[in-house]
CSV table of C-alpha atoms in Angstrom, one decimal:
chain,number,residue,atom,x,y,z
X,153,UNK,CA,58.8,6.9,-59.4
X,154,UNK,CA,60.3,3.5,-57.8
X,155,UNK,CA,58.4,2.2,-54.3
X,156,UNK,CA,60.2,1.1,-52.2
X,157,UNK,CA,58.6,-1.8,-50.7
X,158,UNK,CA,57.9,-2.0,-47.5
X,159,UNK,CA,57.7,-5.3,-45.3
X,160,UNK,CA,55.0,-5.3,-43.3
X,161,UNK,CA,55.4,-7.4,-40.4
X,162,UNK,CA,53.4,-10.4,-40.9
X,163,UNK,CA,51.1,-11.3,-38.0
X,164,UNK,CA,50.4,-15.2,-36.5
X,165,UNK,CA,52.5,-18.1,-36.9
X,166,UNK,CA,55.1,-18.5,-39.3
X,167,UNK,CA,54.5,-22.4,-40.6
X,168,UNK,CA,57.3,-22.1,-43.4
X,169,UNK,CA,59.4,-24.7,-40.9
X,170,UNK,CA,56.2,-27.3,-41.2
X,171,UNK,CA,57.6,-29.4,-43.6
X,172,UNK,CA,60.9,-30.0,-42.3
X,173,UNK,CA,59.9,-31.2,-39.2
X,174,UNK,CA,57.5,-33.4,-41.1
X,175,UNK,CA,60.8,-34.5,-42.6
X,176,UNK,CA,62.7,-34.8,-39.5
X,177,UNK,CA,59.8,-36.2,-37.5
X,178,UNK,CA,59.5,-39.6,-40.2
X,179,UNK,CA,63.5,-39.6,-40.4
X,180,UNK,CA,62.9,-40.3,-36.7
X,181,UNK,CA,63.4,-37.1,-34.5
X,182,UNK,CA,62.0,-36.7,-31.7
X,183,UNK,CA,60.7,-33.4,-31.4
X,184,UNK,CA,60.4,-32.0,-28.1
X,185,UNK,CA,56.7,-32.0,-25.9
X,186,UNK,CA,54.6,-29.3,-24.7
X,187,UNK,CA,54.7,-28.7,-21.1
X,188,UNK,CA,50.6,-29.5,-21.1
X,189,UNK,CA,48.2,-29.1,-17.8
X,190,UNK,CA,46.6,-32.3,-17.9
X,191,UNK,CA,44.5,-31.4,-15.9
X,192,UNK,CA,40.8,-30.3,-14.4
X,193,UNK,CA,39.5,-27.3,-13.9
X,194,UNK,CA,35.6,-27.2,-12.5
X,195,UNK,CA,33.8,-23.6,-12.0
X,196,UNK,CA,29.9,-23.1,-10.6
X,197,UNK,CA,27.9,-20.7,-9.6
X,198,UNK,CA,25.9,-20.3,-6.8
X,199,UNK,CA,24.0,-17.9,-5.0
X,200,UNK,CA,26.2,-15.2,-3.8
X,201,UNK,CA,28.6,-15.7,-7.5
X,202,UNK,CA,31.2,-17.8,-8.6
X,203,UNK,CA,33.3,-20.3,-7.4
X,204,UNK,CA,36.4,-21.8,-10.0
X,205,UNK,CA,38.4,-25.2,-8.7
X,206,UNK,CA,41.5,-26.6,-10.0
X,207,UNK,CA,44.5,-29.6,-10.3
X,208,UNK,CA,47.6,-28.3,-10.0
X,209,UNK,CA,49.7,-31.0,-12.1
X,210,UNK,CA,51.2,-30.0,-15.0
X,211,UNK,CA,52.6,-32.5,-17.4
X,212,UNK,CA,55.1,-32.7,-19.8
X,213,UNK,CA,53.9,-36.1,-21.6
X,214,UNK,CA,54.7,-39.1,-19.5
X,215,UNK,CA,56.9,-37.1,-16.6
X,216,UNK,CA,54.8,-34.2,-13.9
X,217,UNK,CA,57.1,-31.7,-14.2
X,218,UNK,CA,56.1,-28.7,-11.6
X,219,UNK,CA,54.0,-30.5,-8.9
X,220,UNK,CA,51.9,-27.6,-7.2
X,221,UNK,CA,51.8,-25.3,-10.6
X,222,UNK,CA,49.1,-22.3,-10.2
X,223,UNK,CA,46.1,-23.2,-12.9
X,224,UNK,CA,43.4,-20.8,-11.8
X,225,UNK,CA,44.7,-16.9,-12.9
X,226,UNK,CA,44.2,-13.2,-12.4
X,227,UNK,CA,41.9,-11.3,-15.1
X,228,UNK,CA,40.6,-8.3,-12.8
X,229,UNK,CA,39.7,-7.9,-9.4
X,230,UNK,CA,36.5,-9.2,-9.5
X,231,UNK,CA,37.6,-12.1,-12.4
X,232,UNK,CA,39.9,-15.1,-12.6
X,233,UNK,CA,39.7,-17.8,-15.3
X,234,UNK,CA,41.2,-21.4,-14.8
X,235,UNK,CA,43.4,-22.5,-17.9
X,236,UNK,CA,43.3,-25.8,-19.3
X,237,UNK,CA,45.9,-26.9,-22.7
X,238,UNK,CA,49.3,-26.3,-23.0
X,239,UNK,CA,50.3,-24.1,-20.1
X,240,UNK,CA,52.2,-21.8,-21.8
X,241,UNK,CA,49.1,-20.5,-24.4
X,242,UNK,CA,47.1,-20.2,-21.1
X,243,UNK,CA,49.4,-18.4,-19.0
X,244,UNK,CA,50.1,-16.4,-22.4
X,245,UNK,CA,46.8,-15.8,-23.3
X,246,UNK,CA,45.3,-15.0,-19.8
X,247,UNK,CA,48.5,-12.4,-18.9
X,248,UNK,CA,47.5,-10.3,-23.1
X,249,UNK,CA,43.8,-10.1,-21.7
X,250,UNK,CA,44.5,-8.9,-18.3
X,251,UNK,CA,46.3,-6.2,-19.2
X,252,UNK,CA,44.1,-5.8,-21.8
X,253,UNK,CA,41.1,-5.5,-19.0
X,254,UNK,CA,43.8,-3.0,-17.5
X,255,UNK,CA,43.7,-0.5,-19.6
X,256,UNK,CA,40.1,-1.0,-20.5
X,257,UNK,CA,39.3,0.3,-17.0
X,258,UNK,CA,42.3,3.0,-17.0
X,259,UNK,CA,39.7,4.4,-20.0
X,260,UNK,CA,36.3,3.8,-19.2
X,261,UNK,CA,37.1,4.5,-14.9
X,262,UNK,CA,34.6,1.3,-14.0
X,263,UNK,CA,35.0,-2.5,-13.4
X,264,UNK,CA,35.5,-4.9,-15.2
X,265,UNK,CA,33.2,-7.4,-16.8
X,266,UNK,CA,33.5,-10.9,-17.2
X,267,UNK,CA,31.5,-10.7,-21.0
X,268,UNK,CA,34.3,-7.7,-22.1
X,269,UNK,CA,36.9,-10.5,-20.7
X,270,UNK,CA,35.2,-13.0,-22.9
X,271,UNK,CA,35.0,-11.0,-25.9
X,272,UNK,CA,39.7,-10.7,-25.6
X,273,UNK,CA,39.9,-14.7,-25.1
X,274,UNK,CA,37.6,-15.6,-27.9
X,275,UNK,CA,38.3,-13.0,-30.3
X,276,UNK,CA,41.8,-13.7,-29.7
X,277,UNK,CA,41.8,-17.4,-30.1
X,278,UNK,CA,39.2,-17.2,-33.1
X,279,UNK,CA,42.0,-14.9,-34.5
X,280,UNK,CA,45.2,-17.8,-34.5
X,281,UNK,CA,42.3,-21.0,-35.8
X,282,UNK,CA,43.1,-23.3,-33.0
X,283,UNK,CA,46.5,-23.0,-32.8
X,284,UNK,CA,47.0,-21.9,-29.5
X,285,UNK,CA,46.0,-24.1,-27.5
X,286,UNK,CA,44.0,-23.1,-24.7
X,287,UNK,CA,40.8,-24.4,-22.6
X,288,UNK,CA,39.8,-21.7,-20.4
X,289,UNK,CA,36.8,-22.0,-17.8
X,290,UNK,CA,36.4,-18.1,-17.4
X,291,UNK,CA,34.4,-17.1,-13.7
X,292,UNK,CA,33.4,-13.7,-12.1
X,293,UNK,CA,31.3,-10.6,-10.8
X,294,UNK,CA,30.2,-7.9,-12.4
X,295,UNK,CA,27.3,-5.2,-12.3
X,296,UNK,CA,24.7,-7.3,-14.4
X,297,UNK,CA,25.8,-9.8,-11.8
X,298,UNK,CA,28.0,-13.9,-11.6
X,299,UNK,CA,28.4,-15.2,-15.1
X,300,UNK,CA,30.4,-18.6,-16.4
X,301,UNK,CA,31.7,-19.0,-20.0
X,302,UNK,CA,34.1,-22.1,-20.8
X,303,UNK,CA,36.0,-21.6,-24.0
X,304,UNK,CA,37.1,-23.7,-26.2
X,305,UNK,CA,40.6,-23.3,-28.0
X,306,UNK,CA,39.3,-23.0,-31.2
X,307,UNK,CA,36.7,-20.0,-30.1
X,308,UNK,CA,33.5,-21.2,-29.4
X,309,UNK,CA,32.0,-20.4,-26.0
X,310,UNK,CA,29.4,-21.7,-23.7
X,311,UNK,CA,27.1,-20.2,-21.0
X,312,UNK,CA,27.0,-22.6,-18.2
X,313,UNK,CA,25.6,-22.8,-14.8
X,314,UNK,CA,28.7,-25.0,-13.9
X,315,UNK,CA,31.5,-26.1,-16.5
X,316,UNK,CA,34.3,-28.6,-16.0
X,317,UNK,CA,37.1,-28.4,-18.9
X,318,UNK,CA,40.9,-30.7,-19.5
X,319,UNK,CA,41.6,-34.3,-19.8
X,320,UNK,CA,39.7,-35.0,-15.9
X,321,UNK,CA,36.7,-33.4,-16.8
X,322,UNK,CA,34.6,-36.2,-17.7
X,323,UNK,CA,35.4,-37.6,-14.2
X,324,UNK,CA,34.1,-34.0,-12.7
X,325,UNK,CA,31.3,-33.6,-14.4
X,326,UNK,CA,30.0,-36.9,-13.0
X,327,UNK,CA,29.6,-36.1,-9.6
X,328,UNK,CA,29.0,-32.1,-11.0
X,329,UNK,CA,25.4,-33.6,-13.1
X,330,UNK,CA,24.7,-36.3,-9.9
X,331,UNK,CA,25.4,-33.7,-7.5
X,332,UNK,CA,24.0,-29.5,-8.9
X,333,UNK,CA,21.6,-28.1,-7.6
X,334,UNK,CA,20.3,-23.7,-7.9
X,335,UNK,CA,21.1,-21.3,-5.1
X,336,UNK,CA,23.6,-23.5,-3.3
X,337,UNK,CA,25.5,-21.8,-0.4
X,338,UNK,CA,28.8,-21.1,0.2
X,339,UNK,CA,29.9,-24.5,1.7
X,340,UNK,CA,27.6,-25.6,-0.3
X,341,UNK,CA,29.6,-25.3,-3.8
X,342,UNK,CA,33.2,-25.3,-2.1
X,343,UNK,CA,31.6,-29.0,-1.1
X,344,UNK,CA,30.3,-30.0,-4.3
X,345,UNK,CA,33.2,-28.1,-6.6
X,346,UNK,CA,36.5,-29.8,-4.1
X,347,UNK,CA,34.3,-33.4,-4.6
X,348,UNK,CA,34.8,-33.1,-8.5
X,349,UNK,CA,37.9,-31.9,-8.3
X,350,UNK,CA,39.1,-34.9,-6.6
X,351,UNK,CA,37.5,-36.8,-8.0
X,352,UNK,CA,39.6,-35.9,-11.1
X,353,UNK,CA,42.4,-36.8,-9.7
X,354,UNK,CA,42.1,-39.9,-8.5
X,355,UNK,CA,40.4,-41.4,-11.8
X,356,UNK,CA,42.4,-38.8,-14.6
X,357,UNK,CA,46.1,-40.1,-14.6
X,358,UNK,CA,46.8,-35.9,-16.4
X,359,UNK,CA,45.0,-34.3,-13.7
X,360,UNK,CA,47.1,-34.6,-8.9
X,361,UNK,CA,48.4,-33.3,-6.2
X,362,UNK,CA,45.8,-30.5,-4.4
X,363,UNK,CA,43.2,-28.7,-4.4
X,364,UNK,CA,42.8,-24.6,-5.7
X,365,UNK,CA,38.8,-23.0,-5.2
X,366,UNK,CA,38.6,-19.4,-5.3
X,367,UNK,CA,35.2,-18.2,-4.8
X,368,UNK,CA,33.8,-14.8,-5.8
X,369,UNK,CA,31.4,-12.9,-5.3
X,370,UNK,CA,30.2,-9.4,-5.6
X,371,UNK,CA,32.4,-6.8,-4.3
X,372,UNK,CA,35.4,-9.8,-2.9
X,373,UNK,CA,37.0,-12.6,-3.7
X,374,UNK,CA,38.9,-15.8,-1.9
X,375,UNK,CA,41.6,-17.4,-3.3
X,376,UNK,CA,42.1,-21.0,-0.8
X,377,UNK,CA,45.3,-21.7,-2.3
X,378,UNK,CA,45.7,-25.8,-1.9
X,379,UNK,CA,42.3,-25.5,0.5
X,380,UNK,CA,42.7,-29.5,0.1
X,381,UNK,CA,45.8,-31.9,-0.2
X,382,UNK,CA,44.7,-34.9,-0.8
X,383,UNK,CA,48.3,-36.7,-1.8
X,384,UNK,CA,50.3,-35.0,1.2
X,385,UNK,CA,53.6,-36.6,1.4
X,386,UNK,CA,54.3,-39.1,4.1
X,387,UNK,CA,57.6,-39.6,5.7
X,388,UNK,CA,58.7,-43.3,7.1
X,389,UNK,CA,59.6,-42.1,10.6
X,390,UNK,CA,56.7,-40.1,12.6
X,391,UNK,CA,58.5,-37.9,13.3
X,392,UNK,CA,59.5,-36.4,9.7
X,393,UNK,CA,63.6,-36.0,8.8
X,394,UNK,CA,65.8,-35.7,11.6
X,395,UNK,CA,69.7,-34.3,10.4
X,396,UNK,CA,72.4,-34.9,11.5
X,397,UNK,CA,74.4,-32.9,14.5
X,398,UNK,CA,75.8,-29.5,13.2
X,399,UNK,CA,80.0,-30.4,12.2
X,400,UNK,CA,82.2,-29.5,14.9
X,401,UNK,CA,84.5,-25.8,15.3
X,402,UNK,CA,88.1,-26.7,16.5
X,403,UNK,CA,89.7,-24.2,15.0
X,404,UNK,CA,89.8,-20.4,12.3
X,405,UNK,CA,91.8,-18.3,11.1
X,406,UNK,CA,91.4,-15.7,8.8
X,407,UNK,CA,94.4,-14.9,6.0
X,408,UNK,CA,93.1,-12.0,3.8
X,409,UNK,CA,93.9,-12.5,-0.3
X,410,UNK,CA,97.1,-10.1,-1.8
X,411,UNK,CA,95.1,-8.0,-3.9
X,412,UNK,CA,96.2,-8.2,-7.9
X,413,UNK,CA,95.6,-4.8,-8.8
X,414,UNK,CA,98.5,-1.9,-7.2
X,415,UNK,CA,96.9,1.2,-7.2
X,416,UNK,CA,99.8,4.1,-7.9
X,417,UNK,CA,98.9,7.5,-5.4
X,418,UNK,CA,99.7,10.6,-7.7
X,419,UNK,CA,100.8,8.7,-11.2
X,420,UNK,CA,100.7,10.7,-15.2
X,421,UNK,CA,97.6,13.3,-14.7
X,422,UNK,CA,95.6,12.3,-17.3
X,423,UNK,CA,95.8,13.6,-20.8
X,424,UNK,CA,93.0,16.1,-21.6
F,206,UNK,CA,60.2,-45.4,-53.8
F,207,UNK,CA,59.9,-49.4,-55.1
F,208,UNK,CA,58.5,-52.1,-52.9
F,209,UNK,CA,60.7,-55.0,-52.2
F,210,UNK,CA,57.6,-56.9,-51.4
F,211,UNK,CA,55.9,-59.0,-53.8
F,212,UNK,CA,52.2,-58.9,-53.5
F,213,UNK,CA,50.4,-58.3,-49.7
F,214,UNK,CA,48.7,-61.0,-48.3
F,215,UNK,CA,45.1,-61.1,-46.9
F,216,UNK,CA,46.5,-59.9,-43.3
F,217,UNK,CA,48.5,-57.0,-45.3
F,218,UNK,CA,45.6,-55.5,-47.5
F,219,UNK,CA,42.7,-54.7,-45.2
F,220,UNK,CA,40.1,-54.1,-47.9
F,221,UNK,CA,40.6,-57.7,-49.1
F,222,UNK,CA,40.0,-59.0,-45.3
F,223,UNK,CA,37.2,-60.8,-44.1
F,224,UNK,CA,37.6,-60.3,-40.6
F,225,UNK,CA,35.8,-57.4,-38.3
F,226,UNK,CA,37.6,-54.0,-38.9
F,227,UNK,CA,35.0,-51.5,-37.3
F,228,UNK,CA,31.9,-51.5,-35.9
F,229,UNK,CA,28.3,-51.2,-37.1
F,230,UNK,CA,25.2,-51.1,-35.4
F,231,UNK,CA,26.4,-50.4,-31.8
F,232,UNK,CA,25.1,-50.1,-28.3
F,233,UNK,CA,26.0,-47.9,-25.8
F,234,UNK,CA,27.7,-48.1,-22.1
F,235,UNK,CA,26.5,-51.0,-19.6
F,236,UNK,CA,26.8,-50.4,-16.1
F,237,UNK,CA,26.6,-52.6,-13.1
F,238,UNK,CA,27.4,-53.5,-9.4
F,239,UNK,CA,27.4,-55.9,-6.4
F,240,UNK,CA,24.8,-55.5,-3.7
F,241,UNK,CA,24.0,-57.3,-0.7
F,242,UNK,CA,21.6,-59.7,-2.2
F,243,UNK,CA,23.1,-60.1,-5.9
F,244,UNK,CA,24.3,-58.3,-8.8
F,245,UNK,CA,22.4,-55.3,-10.9
F,246,UNK,CA,23.1,-54.4,-13.6
F,247,UNK,CA,21.6,-51.3,-16.0
F,248,UNK,CA,21.9,-51.4,-19.7
F,249,UNK,CA,20.1,-48.8,-22.2
F,250,UNK,CA,18.3,-50.1,-25.1
F,251,UNK,CA,19.4,-48.3,-28.1
F,252,UNK,CA,21.9,-49.7,-31.0
F,253,UNK,CA,23.2,-46.7,-32.7
F,254,UNK,CA,24.1,-47.1,-36.5
F,255,UNK,CA,27.4,-45.1,-37.1
F,256,UNK,CA,25.5,-41.7,-35.6
F,257,UNK,CA,21.9,-42.4,-36.3
F,258,UNK,CA,19.6,-44.1,-33.4
F,259,UNK,CA,18.2,-46.6,-35.7
F,260,UNK,CA,16.8,-49.8,-32.8
F,261,UNK,CA,15.5,-48.1,-29.7
F,262,UNK,CA,14.7,-51.3,-28.1
F,263,UNK,CA,17.6,-53.8,-28.6
F,264,UNK,CA,17.5,-55.4,-25.1
F,265,UNK,CA,21.8,-55.3,-24.2
F,266,UNK,CA,21.1,-57.6,-20.9
F,267,UNK,CA,20.3,-61.7,-21.1
F,268,UNK,CA,21.0,-64.7,-18.5
F,269,UNK,CA,22.5,-67.0,-19.1
F,270,UNK,CA,22.0,-70.3,-17.6
F,271,UNK,CA,20.5,-71.0,-14.0
F,272,UNK,CA,22.8,-68.9,-12.2
F,273,UNK,CA,24.3,-66.1,-15.1
F,274,UNK,CA,23.5,-62.6,-16.4
F,275,UNK,CA,25.4,-60.9,-19.8
F,276,UNK,CA,25.5,-57.9,-21.0
F,277,UNK,CA,26.9,-56.5,-23.4
F,278,UNK,CA,28.3,-53.2,-25.8
F,279,UNK,CA,29.4,-52.0,-29.1
F,280,UNK,CA,28.9,-54.5,-32.0
F,281,UNK,CA,25.7,-56.1,-32.0
F,282,UNK,CA,25.2,-59.0,-33.8
F,283,UNK,CA,28.6,-60.1,-32.6
F,284,UNK,CA,26.6,-60.1,-29.5
F,285,UNK,CA,24.2,-62.4,-31.3
F,286,UNK,CA,26.7,-64.4,-32.1
F,287,UNK,CA,27.9,-65.0,-28.7
F,288,UNK,CA,24.8,-65.8,-27.3
F,289,UNK,CA,24.7,-68.4,-29.9
F,290,UNK,CA,27.5,-70.1,-28.4
F,291,UNK,CA,26.8,-69.8,-24.9
F,292,UNK,CA,23.4,-72.1,-25.8
F,293,UNK,CA,25.2,-74.3,-26.9
F,294,UNK,CA,28.1,-74.2,-24.4
F,295,UNK,CA,25.3,-74.4,-22.1
F,296,UNK,CA,22.8,-77.1,-23.9
F,297,UNK,CA,25.4,-79.4,-23.6
F,298,UNK,CA,26.2,-78.6,-20.3
F,299,UNK,CA,22.6,-79.6,-19.9
F,300,UNK,CA,23.1,-83.0,-21.1
F,301,UNK,CA,25.4,-84.1,-18.5
F,302,UNK,CA,22.4,-84.3,-16.8
F,303,UNK,CA,24.1,-84.3,-13.7
F,304,UNK,CA,22.6,-81.9,-11.5
F,305,UNK,CA,25.5,-79.4,-12.0
F,306,UNK,CA,24.9,-76.6,-13.8
F,307,UNK,CA,28.4,-73.5,-15.1
F,308,UNK,CA,28.5,-70.9,-12.4
F,309,UNK,CA,29.3,-67.4,-13.6
F,310,UNK,CA,33.3,-67.9,-12.9
F,311,UNK,CA,33.0,-70.3,-15.3
F,312,UNK,CA,31.4,-68.6,-17.9
F,313,UNK,CA,33.8,-65.5,-18.2
F,314,UNK,CA,36.5,-67.9,-18.0
F,315,UNK,CA,34.6,-69.1,-21.1
F,316,UNK,CA,33.5,-65.7,-22.7
F,317,UNK,CA,37.7,-65.0,-22.0
F,318,UNK,CA,39.2,-67.4,-23.7
F,319,UNK,CA,36.3,-66.8,-27.1
F,320,UNK,CA,37.6,-63.3,-26.8
F,321,UNK,CA,40.9,-64.0,-27.1
F,322,UNK,CA,41.5,-66.4,-29.2
F,323,UNK,CA,39.2,-64.0,-31.8
F,324,UNK,CA,41.4,-61.3,-30.7
F,325,UNK,CA,44.4,-63.4,-31.4
F,326,UNK,CA,43.7,-64.2,-35.1
F,327,UNK,CA,43.0,-60.3,-35.0
F,328,UNK,CA,38.7,-61.0,-36.2
F,329,UNK,CA,37.7,-60.0,-32.8
F,330,UNK,CA,34.0,-59.9,-31.6
F,331,UNK,CA,33.7,-55.9,-31.3
F,332,UNK,CA,32.5,-55.5,-27.5
F,333,UNK,CA,33.3,-55.2,-24.5
F,334,UNK,CA,30.9,-57.8,-22.3
F,335,UNK,CA,30.5,-58.2,-18.2
F,336,UNK,CA,29.2,-60.6,-16.9
F,337,UNK,CA,27.4,-61.1,-13.4
F,338,UNK,CA,25.8,-64.1,-11.1
F,339,UNK,CA,25.2,-66.0,-7.6
F,340,UNK,CA,25.6,-69.2,-6.8
F,341,UNK,CA,26.1,-71.3,-3.8
F,342,UNK,CA,25.9,-67.3,-2.5
F,343,UNK,CA,28.9,-66.4,-3.9
F,344,UNK,CA,28.5,-63.2,-5.7
F,345,UNK,CA,30.4,-62.7,-9.2
F,346,UNK,CA,30.9,-59.6,-11.5
F,347,UNK,CA,33.4,-59.8,-14.2
F,348,UNK,CA,34.0,-57.9,-17.4
F,349,UNK,CA,35.7,-58.9,-20.5
F,350,UNK,CA,37.0,-56.6,-22.8
F,351,UNK,CA,37.4,-56.9,-27.1
F,352,UNK,CA,41.0,-58.0,-26.7
F,353,UNK,CA,40.7,-59.6,-24.0
F,354,UNK,CA,41.1,-57.8,-21.1
F,355,UNK,CA,39.2,-59.7,-17.7
F,356,UNK,CA,39.0,-58.5,-13.8
F,357,UNK,CA,36.3,-59.5,-11.6
F,358,UNK,CA,34.9,-56.4,-9.3
F,359,UNK,CA,33.1,-55.3,-7.0
F,360,UNK,CA,31.4,-52.8,-10.0
F,361,UNK,CA,31.5,-51.8,-13.2
F,362,UNK,CA,31.3,-50.3,-16.2
F,363,UNK,CA,31.8,-50.4,-20.0
F,364,UNK,CA,32.1,-48.0,-22.8
F,365,UNK,CA,31.7,-44.2,-21.7
F,366,UNK,CA,30.8,-45.5,-18.3
F,367,UNK,CA,34.7,-45.8,-17.3
F,368,UNK,CA,34.9,-42.4,-17.5
F,369,UNK,CA,31.4,-40.9,-16.4
F,370,UNK,CA,29.8,-43.8,-14.3
F,371,UNK,CA,33.7,-45.0,-12.3
F,372,UNK,CA,34.1,-41.6,-10.5
F,373,UNK,CA,31.0,-42.1,-8.4
F,374,UNK,CA,31.3,-46.1,-8.4
F,375,UNK,CA,34.1,-45.1,-7.0
F,376,UNK,CA,33.0,-43.1,-4.1
F,377,UNK,CA,29.5,-43.7,-3.1
F,378,UNK,CA,29.4,-47.1,-4.0
F,379,UNK,CA,29.5,-50.2,0.1
F,380,UNK,CA,29.6,-53.5,0.6
F,381,UNK,CA,26.1,-55.0,1.9
F,382,UNK,CA,23.5,-51.7,-0.7
F,383,UNK,CA,20.3,-52.6,-0.1
F,384,UNK,CA,18.7,-52.8,-3.4
F,385,UNK,CA,16.7,-49.9,-2.7
F,386,UNK,CA,20.4,-47.6,-2.9
F,387,UNK,CA,21.6,-50.1,-5.7
F,388,UNK,CA,18.7,-48.6,-8.0
F,389,UNK,CA,19.1,-45.2,-6.9
F,390,UNK,CA,23.1,-45.4,-7.6
F,391,UNK,CA,23.1,-47.0,-10.9
F,392,UNK,CA,20.4,-44.7,-12.2
F,393,UNK,CA,22.6,-41.6,-10.9
F,394,UNK,CA,25.4,-42.8,-13.1
F,395,UNK,CA,22.4,-44.0,-16.3
F,396,UNK,CA,21.1,-40.3,-15.7
F,397,UNK,CA,24.2,-38.5,-16.3
F,398,UNK,CA,25.1,-40.5,-19.0
F,399,UNK,CA,22.4,-39.9,-20.7
F,400,UNK,CA,23.1,-36.4,-20.1
F,401,UNK,CA,26.8,-36.8,-21.8
F,402,UNK,CA,26.9,-40.0,-23.7
F,403,UNK,CA,25.9,-38.1,-27.2
F,404,UNK,CA,24.6,-42.5,-28.4
F,405,UNK,CA,22.5,-43.2,-24.9
F,406,UNK,CA,18.2,-42.8,-25.5
F,407,UNK,CA,16.3,-42.6,-22.3
F,408,UNK,CA,15.0,-46.1,-22.3
F,409,UNK,CA,16.5,-48.3,-20.3
F,410,UNK,CA,16.0,-51.4,-18.2
F,411,UNK,CA,17.5,-52.9,-14.9
F,412,UNK,CA,18.6,-56.3,-14.8
F,413,UNK,CA,19.0,-58.1,-11.0
F,414,UNK,CA,20.4,-61.9,-10.8
F,415,UNK,CA,20.3,-63.2,-6.7
F,416,UNK,CA,20.3,-66.8,-6.2
F,417,UNK,CA,16.4,-66.6,-6.2
F,418,UNK,CA,17.0,-65.8,-10.0
F,419,UNK,CA,16.9,-63.7,-13.1
F,420,UNK,CA,14.4,-60.2,-13.2
F,421,UNK,CA,15.0,-58.4,-16.4
F,422,UNK,CA,12.6,-54.8,-15.4
F,423,UNK,CA,10.5,-53.0,-18.4
F,424,UNK,CA,12.0,-51.0,-20.2
F,425,UNK,CA,11.5,-47.4,-18.4
F,426,UNK,CA,13.0,-43.6,-19.1
F,427,UNK,CA,14.6,-41.4,-16.4
F,428,UNK,CA,13.5,-38.1,-15.0
F,429,UNK,CA,16.1,-35.0,-16.5
F,430,UNK,CA,15.8,-31.7,-15.2
F,431,UNK,CA,16.5,-28.9,-17.8
F,432,UNK,CA,15.3,-26.0,-15.8
F,433,UNK,CA,18.6,-24.3,-14.8
F,434,UNK,CA,18.7,-20.2,-15.8
F,435,UNK,CA,21.4,-19.8,-16.7
F,436,UNK,CA,20.0,-22.4,-19.3
F,437,UNK,CA,16.7,-20.5,-20.1
F,438,UNK,CA,18.5,-17.1,-20.4
F,439,UNK,CA,22.1,-17.6,-21.2
F,440,UNK,CA,23.1,-13.9,-22.2
F,441,UNK,CA,21.2,-11.9,-18.5
F,442,UNK,CA,23.5,-8.7,-18.4
F,443,UNK,CA,24.7,-9.1,-22.0
F,444,UNK,CA,22.1,-8.7,-24.2
F,445,UNK,CA,23.1,-9.9,-28.5
F,446,UNK,CA,25.8,-12.2,-27.2
F,447,UNK,CA,25.8,-16.0,-26.4
């Protein structure tokens, strides 16, 4: 009895074209660059919960391709995630885990926990052995309290009181290491997060534009989009741009176009 | 693929070269700033041999002549060689016996020329140097890298200090810092470097140079804090995870 060999679709990445890509690169063909979010993302735990912060610049090699992108992604009503690395990877992976969390919420009838999101993300990233280039700062408040985690592209995680990721992480970490203390109030926390992101914006070339902040407390969240605009666009004229006078309408004439199709009323009936 | 070249010369063959290829015993960052009365410079006392912390009492800051202070990060042997060059320079300057002495600007210029010329011969002195001094009331703080890039600024940092200390200095430095404020600011930078630079040691010296002269402090350690609740109990609420 002959068995039909069913081609089981293999998941994951296919590396078949790698040799050919290498050969082309040697010949001088320029590979398309990834849209990276060369970034500063931070998170810290304050007395009532978690504050996440991010800059808003997305780069494609040396060019800024999006001046005001959103790097703080929604995971659950009480959990948000900042993403650094390849923009497509961070968006896709956070979207996917967000849907998985939603299904899990329907299944269990309970509020999602931060460790659930953490485990789903790290499982996926480890599975892809670092090829999914997403470095994440995950924060949220659930029944067990406030949590803040960092997740690296290869799938390792850390639990921290304050965390930074991205190309501007050293500049932001310098701010955190010198000024962080336990049990800060909401305003102190937002001020420190803003300072850390501004440090990344001004001292790192991969980060820039504005500061986004997200404050998560028990039962409540606040997404402050463009909380601070430290590099606003300044116009040459103090009054802003003045558009020239509208064109004057002198004369109006409307000519309907003739119809192309001539409809015959009472033509031959359709054949049965 | 056949090579059409004849036997490659010493420039193309790294293994047979007599030039500096990589550093062996290295010092980590140096941070310095201008304050009201002069220059303050801080450096830790570690000399790493690759990933081992081999030497823990290396003095990486030395006075030069009457008016300057030199701090170096990078290869320690190249720093010692530079000190010998500078010794000779200061000796010849003293031999003129004309009442004039080399100021920090002049020493900085000499170091720039030396570093750039060595780099042009593909045999660099693998250091990032910080030179500070006061002469006739004029404060001077400059930096030279191993490829000869030099500049003068109100605050400088080498190595990891570029990424970790510069943002803090840019934010908090201002003209006419008092001695206490300047020491606090430098210690803040050195503490962040201690936490986040793997080759840093908790044994540092702070050097001060004013019109009166150079003082290099005794080695001391910074206080660190590890008592955050997330560090003490990272798996709170999630037993079995990490």
